[in-house]
Amino acid sequence: MSYVSFPASKRLDFTAIGRLCIDLNANEINRPMEETMTFTKYVGGSPANITIGMSRLGMKTAFIGKIANDQMGRFIHRYLENNGIDTSNVVTDDTGAVTGLAFTEIKSPADCSILMYRDHVADLKLKSREVQEQLIADSRVLLISGTALAQSPSREAVFQALTYARRHGVVIVFDLDYRPYTWTSPEETAVYYNLAAEKCDIILGTREEFDMMETFDHNPEHSDQLTAQKWFDFTAKIVVIKHGKQGSIAYTREGLSHRAASYPAQVVKTFGAGDSYAAGFLYGLMQGWSIERSMGYGSAAACIVISSHSCSDAMPTVDQVHDYIERCNRGEITMS
Ligand SMILES: Nc1ncnc2c1ncn2[C@@H]1O[C@H](COP(=O)(O)OP(=O)(O)O)[C@@H](O)[C@H]1O
Ligand SMILES: O=C(O)C[C@@H](O)[C@H](O)C(=O)COP(=O)(O)O
């Protein structure tokens, strides 16, 4: 049974709007940032990572965003192009804004954190009038990411993109991607997240991210069921709540729920799990697979990324995900 009806073939399968940044991942793992001396540079930013993931899985992809007019911006642009991502709506900033940086600290595979440098970043300077309606109309799916709602003018650009997507029958996915750094208050955050979620077809987030959105709601037990039900009164068809190593649960508008356990992994670091899960899960749904199979596919894609050093560069191909699942089924991969 198909819970979301994706538009038939279009020029693009998947377009995301939001941040294009740089990840600087610690080379010396299992130590705190104070003792970390060298880093490897990768393209980063959650929606960028998901788009790269979709492209690796063979989807026709595009990105809507803004990059700094500097070497970092050009590095990101070139990487997207090399990965077959349509960059015709990647705009270059002309105000002297900089590229957002995420330094990662890997104290242990289970204890990772991110130090973000996000003052005066180009990605939050995308304007509504820079969003191309035709590009969205040409896409089967539009993914928005919550961080792009943190400031104007990027906030308005996302709402404009939502208007275009609804106008053209594009399936809208909301990856909550809550990063406190660029928000000013919990109330402001909850209000804008809720306004955006009302317009979306598929919502993906962690339990903690949904808790943030429920600042004004009554859900004392943090019930996943109650969380999901709220969005079925609007336009949502599927709500997925992720619980890290404990797996994930998806609810559908029809009142069904599906649980996915995580696969075993030799974990290097935990960040990047959500982005690769999103790419694998959405890829599965777009193939017309069941929710269970799509969740399993996302979970396996997540394991490949968390067993690697990067997020974007480690995004797997179809063959790699298939191979990972087969090896797990044969008992060849164990938990780290
Ligand atoms: N330690 C882990 N081992 C195996 N799979 C994991 C692990 N952590 C996360 N995953 C997989 O990645 C998915 C998303 O991870 P989660 O941590 O919930 O999201 P996010 O990275 O957005 O915080 C989980 O549902 C699970 O399938
Ligand atoms: O999103 C960012 O700006 C940083 C990412 O590129 C980063 O590597 C990361 O944190 C991925 O996040 P997750 O998939 O939500 O764990």
GROMACS .gro file of C-alpha atoms and ligand atoms in nm:
model
  379
    1MET     CA    1   0.000   0.000   0.000
    2SER     CA    2   0.126   0.346  -0.089
    3TYR     CA    3   0.066   0.610   0.177
    4VAL     CA    4   0.199   0.906  -0.020
    5SER     CA    5   0.127   0.954  -0.384
    6PHE     CA    6   0.433   1.098  -0.552
    7PRO     CA    7   0.377   1.284  -0.879
    8ALA     CA    8   0.464   1.083  -1.188
    9SER     CA    9   0.796   1.132  -1.359
   10LYS     CA   10   0.927   1.488  -1.364
   11ARG     CA   11   1.261   1.637  -1.465
   12LEU     CA   12   1.376   1.615  -1.102
   13ASP     CA   13   1.300   1.355  -0.835
   14PHE     CA   14   1.417   1.551  -0.537
   15THR     CA   15   1.497   1.914  -0.451
   16ALA     CA   16   1.605   2.046  -0.111
   17ILE     CA   17   1.620   2.401   0.018
   18GLY     CA   18   1.844   2.517   0.302
   19ARG     CA   19   2.200   2.522   0.413
   20LEU     CA   20   2.515   2.440   0.226
   21CYS     CA   21   2.802   2.438   0.472
   22ILE     CA   22   3.137   2.284   0.554
   23ASP     CA   23   3.200   2.001   0.801
   24LEU     CA   24   3.546   1.987   0.954
   25ASN     CA   25   3.560   1.640   1.103
   26ALA     CA   26   3.823   1.559   1.363
   27ASN     CA   27   4.096   1.330   1.233
   28GLU     CA   28   4.211   1.235   1.581
   29ILE     CA   29   3.912   1.047   1.710
   30ASN     CA   30   3.837   0.942   2.068
   31ARG     CA   31   3.957   1.269   2.216
   32PRO     CA   32   3.805   1.605   2.311
   33MET     CA   33   3.818   1.911   2.088
   34GLU     CA   34   4.079   2.070   2.315
   35GLU     CA   35   4.321   1.796   2.206
   36THR     CA   36   4.211   1.768   1.844
   37MET     CA   37   4.468   1.912   1.606
   38THR     CA   38   4.361   1.830   1.250
   39PHE     CA   39   4.037   1.805   1.060
   40THR     CA   40   3.923   1.688   0.718
   41LYS     CA   41   3.700   1.917   0.517
   42TYR     CA   42   3.373   1.790   0.365
   43VAL     CA   43   3.059   1.950   0.228
   44GLY     CA   44   2.802   1.958   0.510
   45GLY     CA   45   2.468   2.093   0.620
   46SER     CA   46   2.190   1.848   0.680
   47PRO     CA   47   1.978   1.920   0.366
   48ALA     CA   48   2.295   1.916   0.152
   49ASN     CA   49   2.389   1.578   0.297
   50ILE     CA   50   2.043   1.437   0.225
   51THR     CA   51   2.054   1.566  -0.134
   52ILE     CA   52   2.396   1.411  -0.187
   53GLY     CA   53   2.255   1.088  -0.042
   54MET     CA   54   1.961   1.093  -0.285
   55SER     CA   55   2.196   1.159  -0.574
   56ARG     CA   56   2.421   0.866  -0.477
   57LEU     CA   57   2.108   0.648  -0.480
   58GLY     CA   58   2.050   0.747  -0.841
   59MET     CA   59   1.783   1.015  -0.796
   60LYS     CA   60   1.776   1.329  -1.014
   61THR     CA   61   1.837   1.607  -0.762
   62ALA     CA   62   1.863   1.984  -0.727
   63PHE     CA   63   1.944   2.227  -0.449
   64ILE     CA   64   1.808   2.572  -0.362
   65GLY     CA   65   2.045   2.771  -0.143
   66LYS     CA   66   2.300   3.046  -0.105
   67ILE     CA   67   2.678   3.012  -0.086
   68ALA     CA   68   2.949   3.259   0.013
   69ASN     CA   69   3.145   3.427  -0.264
   70ASP     CA   70   3.472   3.269  -0.154
   71GLN     CA   71   3.685   2.955  -0.183
   72MET     CA   72   3.457   2.760   0.054
   73GLY     CA   73   3.149   2.854  -0.147
   74ARG     CA   74   3.321   2.746  -0.469
   75PHE     CA   75   3.432   2.417  -0.307
   76ILE     CA   76   3.067   2.342  -0.217
   77HIS     CA   77   2.943   2.438  -0.564
   78ARG     CA   78   3.198   2.214  -0.734
   79TYR     CA   79   3.119   1.920  -0.505
   80LEU     CA   80   2.745   1.944  -0.581
   81GLU     CA   81   2.815   1.960  -0.954
   82ASN     CA   82   3.050   1.661  -0.933
   83ASN     CA   83   2.773   1.467  -0.762
   84GLY     CA   84   2.526   1.539  -1.041
   85ILE     CA   85   2.315   1.787  -0.840
   86ASP     CA   86   2.145   2.066  -1.036
   87THR     CA   87   2.288   2.393  -0.898
   88SER     CA   88   2.091   2.634  -1.116
   89ASN     CA   89   1.919   2.771  -0.802
   90VAL     CA   90   2.234   2.788  -0.588
   91VAL     CA   91   2.283   3.163  -0.556
   92THR     CA   92   2.611   3.334  -0.468
   93ASP     CA   93   2.594   3.591  -0.188
   94ASP     CA   94   2.704   3.948  -0.265
   95THR     CA   95   2.705   4.092   0.088
   96GLY     CA   96   3.029   3.946   0.224
   97ALA     CA   97   2.855   3.667   0.417
   98VAL     CA   98   3.061   3.362   0.512
   99THR     CA   99   3.023   2.984   0.490
  100GLY     CA  100   2.884   2.809   0.798
  101LEU     CA  101   3.134   2.573   0.961
  102ALA     CA  102   3.066   2.266   1.174
  103PHE     CA  103   3.367   2.135   1.368
  104THR     CA  104   3.300   1.789   1.496
  105GLU     CA  105   3.434   1.644   1.817
  106ILE     CA  106   3.451   1.265   1.843
  107LYS     CA  107   3.523   1.184   2.209
  108SER     CA  108   3.404   0.828   2.157
  109PRO     CA  109   3.174   0.661   1.903
  110ALA     CA  110   2.881   0.729   2.137
  111ASP     CA  111   2.989   1.074   2.258
  112CYS     CA  112   3.010   1.317   1.969
  113SER     CA  113   2.927   1.683   1.952
  114ILE     CA  114   2.934   1.962   1.700
  115LEU     CA  115   3.075   2.311   1.741
  116MET     CA  116   2.900   2.534   1.489
  117TYR     CA  117   3.022   2.871   1.359
  118ARG     CA  118   2.712   3.034   1.217
  119ASP     CA  119   2.747   3.412   1.248
  120HIS     CA  120   2.668   3.606   0.927
  121VAL     CA  121   2.631   3.287   0.724
  122ALA     CA  122   2.538   3.294   0.355
  123ASP     CA  123   2.281   3.014   0.376
  124LEU     CA  124   2.046   3.222   0.594
  125LYS     CA  125   2.057   3.509   0.340
  126LEU     CA  126   1.857   3.332   0.070
  127LYS     CA  127   1.567   3.560  -0.033
  128SER     CA  128   1.213   3.462  -0.138
  129ARG     CA  129   1.250   3.623  -0.477
  130GLU     CA  130   1.559   3.408  -0.543
  131VAL     CA  131   1.361   3.083  -0.514
  132GLN     CA  132   1.274   2.957  -0.863
  133GLU     CA  133   0.911   2.844  -0.886
  134GLN     CA  134   0.980   2.644  -1.203
  135LEU     CA  135   1.251   2.436  -1.038
  136ILE     CA  136   1.010   2.336  -0.761
  137ALA     CA  137   0.732   2.269  -1.014
  138ASP     CA  138   0.975   2.037  -1.196
  139SER     CA  139   1.039   1.830  -0.878
  140ARG     CA  140   0.853   1.530  -0.738
  141VAL     CA  141   0.967   1.606  -0.382
  142LEU     CA  142   1.073   1.922  -0.198
  143LEU     CA  143   1.262   1.880   0.131
  144ILE     CA  144   1.279   2.169   0.376
  145SER     CA  145   1.499   2.177   0.680
  146GLY     CA  146   1.408   2.352   1.006
  147THR     CA  147   1.733   2.541   1.045
  148ALA     CA  148   1.653   2.753   0.740
  149LEU     CA  149   1.353   2.892   0.933
  150ALA     CA  150   1.577   3.042   1.201
  151GLN     CA  151   1.621   3.385   1.046
  152SER     CA  152   1.492   3.619   0.777
  153PRO     CA  153   1.521   3.632   0.481
  154SER     CA  154   1.583   3.254   0.461
  155ARG     CA  155   1.266   3.194   0.668
  156GLU     CA  156   1.047   3.370   0.411
  157ALA     CA  157   1.229   3.191   0.127
  158VAL     CA  158   1.130   2.855   0.279
  159PHE     CA  159   0.765   2.961   0.317
  160GLN     CA  160   0.767   3.083  -0.043
  161ALA     CA  161   0.908   2.745  -0.152
  162LEU     CA  162   0.627   2.573   0.044
  163THR     CA  163   0.369   2.784  -0.141
  164TYR     CA  164   0.520   2.689  -0.479
  165ALA     CA  165   0.536   2.322  -0.383
  166ARG     CA  166   0.170   2.309  -0.278
  167ARG     CA  167   0.067   2.498  -0.592
  168HIS     CA  168   0.236   2.236  -0.811
  169GLY     CA  169   0.143   1.920  -0.621
  170VAL     CA  170   0.499   1.850  -0.507
  171VAL     CA  171   0.531   1.614  -0.206
  172ILE     CA  172   0.681   1.814   0.083
  173VAL     CA  173   0.916   1.657   0.336
  174PHE     CA  174   1.012   1.838   0.656
  175ASP     CA  175   1.335   1.727   0.820
  176LEU     CA  176   1.312   1.903   1.156
  177ASP     CA  177   1.692   1.937   1.183
  178TYR     CA  178   1.674   2.152   1.496
  179ARG     CA  179   2.004   2.325   1.579
  180PRO     CA  180   1.963   2.573   1.864
  181TYR     CA  181   2.258   2.795   1.758
  182THR     CA  182   2.078   3.038   1.527
  183TRP     CA  183   1.746   3.062   1.711
  184THR     CA  184   1.676   3.333   1.968
  185SER     CA  185   1.407   3.174   2.188
  186PRO     CA  186   1.224   2.841   2.232
  187GLU     CA  187   0.891   3.016   2.168
  188GLU     CA  188   1.005   3.161   1.835
  189THR     CA  189   1.142   2.822   1.735
  190ALA     CA  190   0.825   2.631   1.819
  191VAL     CA  191   0.597   2.881   1.641
  192TYR     CA  192   0.784   2.871   1.309
  193TYR     CA  193   0.840   2.496   1.318
  194ASN     CA  194   0.468   2.440   1.375
  195LEU     CA  195   0.365   2.681   1.099
  196ALA     CA  196   0.586   2.499   0.851
  197ALA     CA  197   0.490   2.147   0.964
  198GLU     CA  198   0.122   2.223   0.898
  199LYS     CA  199   0.201   2.239   0.527
  200CYS     CA  200   0.406   1.919   0.496
  201ASP     CA  201   0.327   1.565   0.381
  202ILE     CA  202   0.608   1.374   0.553
  203ILE     CA  203   0.769   1.489   0.880
  204LEU     CA  204   1.094   1.336   1.007
  205GLY     CA  205   1.248   1.418   1.344
  206THR     CA  206   1.396   1.287   1.665
  207ARG     CA  207   1.194   1.262   1.987
  208GLU     CA  208   1.385   1.565   2.123
  209GLU     CA  209   1.305   1.771   1.813
  210PHE     CA  210   0.933   1.696   1.841
  211ASP     CA  211   0.952   1.782   2.213
  212MET     CA  212   1.081   2.127   2.116
  213MET     CA  213   0.785   2.172   1.881
  214GLU     CA  214   0.544   2.075   2.158
  215THR     CA  215   0.642   2.369   2.381
  216PHE     CA  216   0.277   2.482   2.380
  217ASP     CA  217   0.116   2.135   2.371
  218HIS     CA  218   0.018   1.885   2.637
  219ASN     CA  219   0.217   1.565   2.589
  220PRO     CA  220   0.362   1.496   2.935
  221GLU     CA  221   0.446   1.133   2.852
  222HIS     CA  222   0.625   1.235   2.529
  223SER     CA  223   0.395   0.996   2.345
  224ASP     CA  224   0.503   0.936   1.985
  225GLN     CA  225   0.146   0.846   1.895
  226LEU     CA  226   0.011   1.179   2.026
  227THR     CA  227   0.290   1.366   1.850
  228ALA     CA  228   0.208   1.209   1.516
  229GLN     CA  229  -0.169   1.244   1.553
  230LYS     CA  230  -0.144   1.623   1.575
  231TRP     CA  231  -0.006   1.645   1.221
  232PHE     CA  232  -0.270   1.420   1.065
  233ASP     CA  233  -0.523   1.697   1.140
  234PHE     CA  234  -0.324   1.903   0.888
  235THR     CA  235  -0.168   1.766   0.568
  236ALA     CA  236   0.077   1.502   0.697
  237LYS     CA  237   0.053   1.146   0.561
  238ILE     CA  238   0.357   1.000   0.742
  239VAL     CA  239   0.531   1.111   1.063
  240VAL     CA  240   0.860   0.940   1.155
  241ILE     CA  241   1.008   0.972   1.503
  242LYS     CA  242   1.372   0.863   1.531
  243HIS     CA  243   1.520   0.720   1.849
  244GLY     CA  244   1.891   0.681   1.770
  245LYS     CA  245   2.024   0.328   1.823
  246GLN     CA  246   1.678   0.224   1.950
  247GLY     CA  247   1.545   0.260   1.596
  248SER     CA  248   1.250   0.456   1.463
  249ILE     CA  249   0.872   0.452   1.444
  250ALA     CA  250   0.654   0.572   1.158
  251TYR     CA  251   0.285   0.660   1.189
  252THR     CA  252   0.052   0.695   0.895
  253ARG     CA  253  -0.262   0.901   0.849
  254GLU     CA  254  -0.458   0.572   0.822
  255GLY     CA  255  -0.376   0.500   1.188
  256LEU     CA  256  -0.101   0.242   1.135
  257SER     CA  257   0.240   0.238   1.297
  258HIS     CA  258   0.560   0.063   1.190
  259ARG     CA  259   0.874   0.014   1.395
  260ALA     CA  260   1.224  -0.033   1.259
  261ALA     CA  261   1.510  -0.165   1.467
  262SER     CA  262   1.856  -0.036   1.390
  263TYR     CA  263   2.113  -0.256   1.216
  264PRO     CA  264   2.444  -0.340   1.384
  265ALA     CA  265   2.729  -0.103   1.303
  266GLN     CA  266   3.096  -0.050   1.377
  267VAL     CA  267   3.033   0.311   1.478
  268VAL     CA  268   3.302   0.576   1.423
  269LYS     CA  269   3.075   0.871   1.512
  270THR     CA  270   2.700   0.917   1.538
  271PHE     CA  271   2.639   1.236   1.340
  272GLY     CA  272   2.513   1.193   0.989
  273ALA     CA  273   2.279   0.911   1.098
  274GLY     CA  274   1.963   1.116   1.049
  275ASP     CA  275   2.065   1.252   0.709
  276SER     CA  276   2.150   0.913   0.562
  277TYR     CA  277   1.839   0.760   0.719
  278ALA     CA  278   1.629   1.031   0.550
  279ALA     CA  279   1.788   0.968   0.210
  280GLY     CA  280   1.742   0.589   0.232
  281PHE     CA  281   1.388   0.612   0.367
  282LEU     CA  282   1.269   0.864   0.105
  283TYR     CA  283   1.439   0.669  -0.174
  284GLY     CA  284   1.247   0.357  -0.066
  285LEU     CA  285   0.912   0.538  -0.051
  286MET     CA  286   0.975   0.684  -0.396
  287GLN     CA  287   1.036   0.333  -0.532
  288GLY     CA  288   0.688   0.240  -0.405
  289TRP     CA  289   0.827   0.014  -0.131
  290SER     CA  290   0.642  -0.050   0.195
  291ILE     CA  291   0.712   0.178   0.490
  292GLU     CA  292   0.887  -0.108   0.675
  293ARG     CA  293   1.121  -0.181   0.386
  294SER     CA  294   1.193   0.191   0.337
  295MET     CA  295   1.271   0.235   0.708
  296GLY     CA  296   1.503  -0.066   0.698
  297TYR     CA  297   1.679   0.079   0.397
  298GLY     CA  298   1.722   0.414   0.575
  299SER     CA  299   1.852   0.239   0.886
  300ALA     CA  300   2.114   0.049   0.683
  301ALA     CA  301   2.220   0.367   0.499
  302ALA     CA  302   2.260   0.533   0.841
  303CYS     CA  303   2.490   0.253   0.958
  304ILE     CA  304   2.715   0.296   0.656
  305VAL     CA  305   2.756   0.668   0.728
  306ILE     CA  306   2.813   0.633   1.102
  307SER     CA  307   3.076   0.368   1.032
  308SER     CA  308   3.263   0.625   0.816
  309HIS     CA  309   3.450   0.946   0.883
  310SER     CA  310   3.232   1.187   0.685
  311CYS     CA  311   2.859   1.245   0.638
  312SER     CA  312   2.824   1.371   0.281
  313ASP     CA  313   3.111   1.183   0.121
  314ALA     CA  314   3.012   0.853   0.283
  315MET     CA  315   2.653   0.856   0.151
  316PRO     CA  316   2.603   0.509   0.001
  317THR     CA  317   2.497   0.385  -0.339
  318VAL     CA  318   2.213   0.136  -0.394
  319ASP     CA  319   2.464  -0.150  -0.420
  320GLN     CA  320   2.635  -0.051  -0.097
  321VAL     CA  321   2.307  -0.044   0.099
  322HIS     CA  322   2.199  -0.377  -0.051
  323ASP     CA  323   2.536  -0.531   0.035
  324TYR     CA  324   2.520  -0.396   0.394
  325ILE     CA  325   2.177  -0.549   0.453
  326GLU     CA  326   2.292  -0.883   0.308
  327ARG     CA  327   2.599  -0.886   0.529
  328CYS     CA  328   2.387  -0.809   0.837
  329ASN     CA  329   2.147  -1.089   0.743
  330ARG     CA  330   2.444  -1.329   0.719
  331GLY     CA  331   2.561  -1.213   1.065
  332GLU     CA  332   2.884  -1.071   0.925
  333ILE     CA  333   2.844  -0.729   1.093
  334THR     CA  334   2.824  -0.695   1.467
  335MET     CA  335   2.768  -0.399   1.698
  336SER     CA  336   3.081  -0.205   1.789
  337LIG     N1  337   2.446   0.377   1.717
  337LIG     C1  338   2.368   0.341   1.615
  337LIG     N2  339   2.377   0.217   1.565
  337LIG     C2  340   2.302   0.178   1.460
  337LIG     N3  341   2.212   0.258   1.397
  337LIG     C3  342   2.199   0.385   1.443
  337LIG     C4  343   2.276   0.433   1.554
  337LIG     N4  344   2.241   0.563   1.574
  337LIG     C5  345   2.148   0.594   1.481
  337LIG     N5  346   2.121   0.487   1.403
  337LIG     C6  347   2.024   0.479   1.291
  337LIG     O1  348   2.003   0.607   1.236
  337LIG     C7  349   1.867   0.646   1.251
  337LIG     C8  350   1.859   0.795   1.280
  337LIG     O2  351   1.939   0.824   1.391
  337LIG     P1  352   1.902   0.933   1.501
  337LIG     O3  353   2.021   0.942   1.591
  337LIG     O4  354   1.774   0.899   1.566
  337LIG     O5  355   1.882   1.066   1.416
  337LIG     P2  356   1.967   1.202   1.411
  337LIG     O6  357   2.101   1.168   1.356
  337LIG     O7  358   1.885   1.289   1.322
  337LIG     O8  359   1.975   1.250   1.554
  337LIG     C9  360   1.810   0.559   1.361
  337LIG     O9  361   1.670   0.539   1.346
  337LIG    C10  362   1.889   0.429   1.340
  337LIG    O10  363   1.831   0.350   1.238
  338LIG     O1  364   2.399   1.985   0.952
  338LIG     C1  365   2.511   2.037   0.964
  338LIG     O2  366   2.535   2.157   0.945
  338LIG     C2  367   2.623   1.947   1.005
  338LIG     C3  368   2.613   1.819   0.930
  338LIG     O3  369   2.677   1.828   0.806
  338LIG     C4  370   2.673   1.719   1.022
  338LIG     O4  371   2.770   1.649   0.980
  338LIG     C5  372   2.566   1.657   1.102
  338LIG     O5  373   2.553   1.696   1.216
  338LIG     C6  374   2.470   1.561   1.049
  338LIG     O6  375   2.359   1.557   1.136
  338LIG     P1  376   2.258   1.437   1.165
  338LIG     O7  377   2.236   1.355   1.043
  338LIG     O8  378   2.133   1.506   1.207
  338LIG     O9  379   2.319   1.355   1.275
   0.00000   0.00000   0.00000
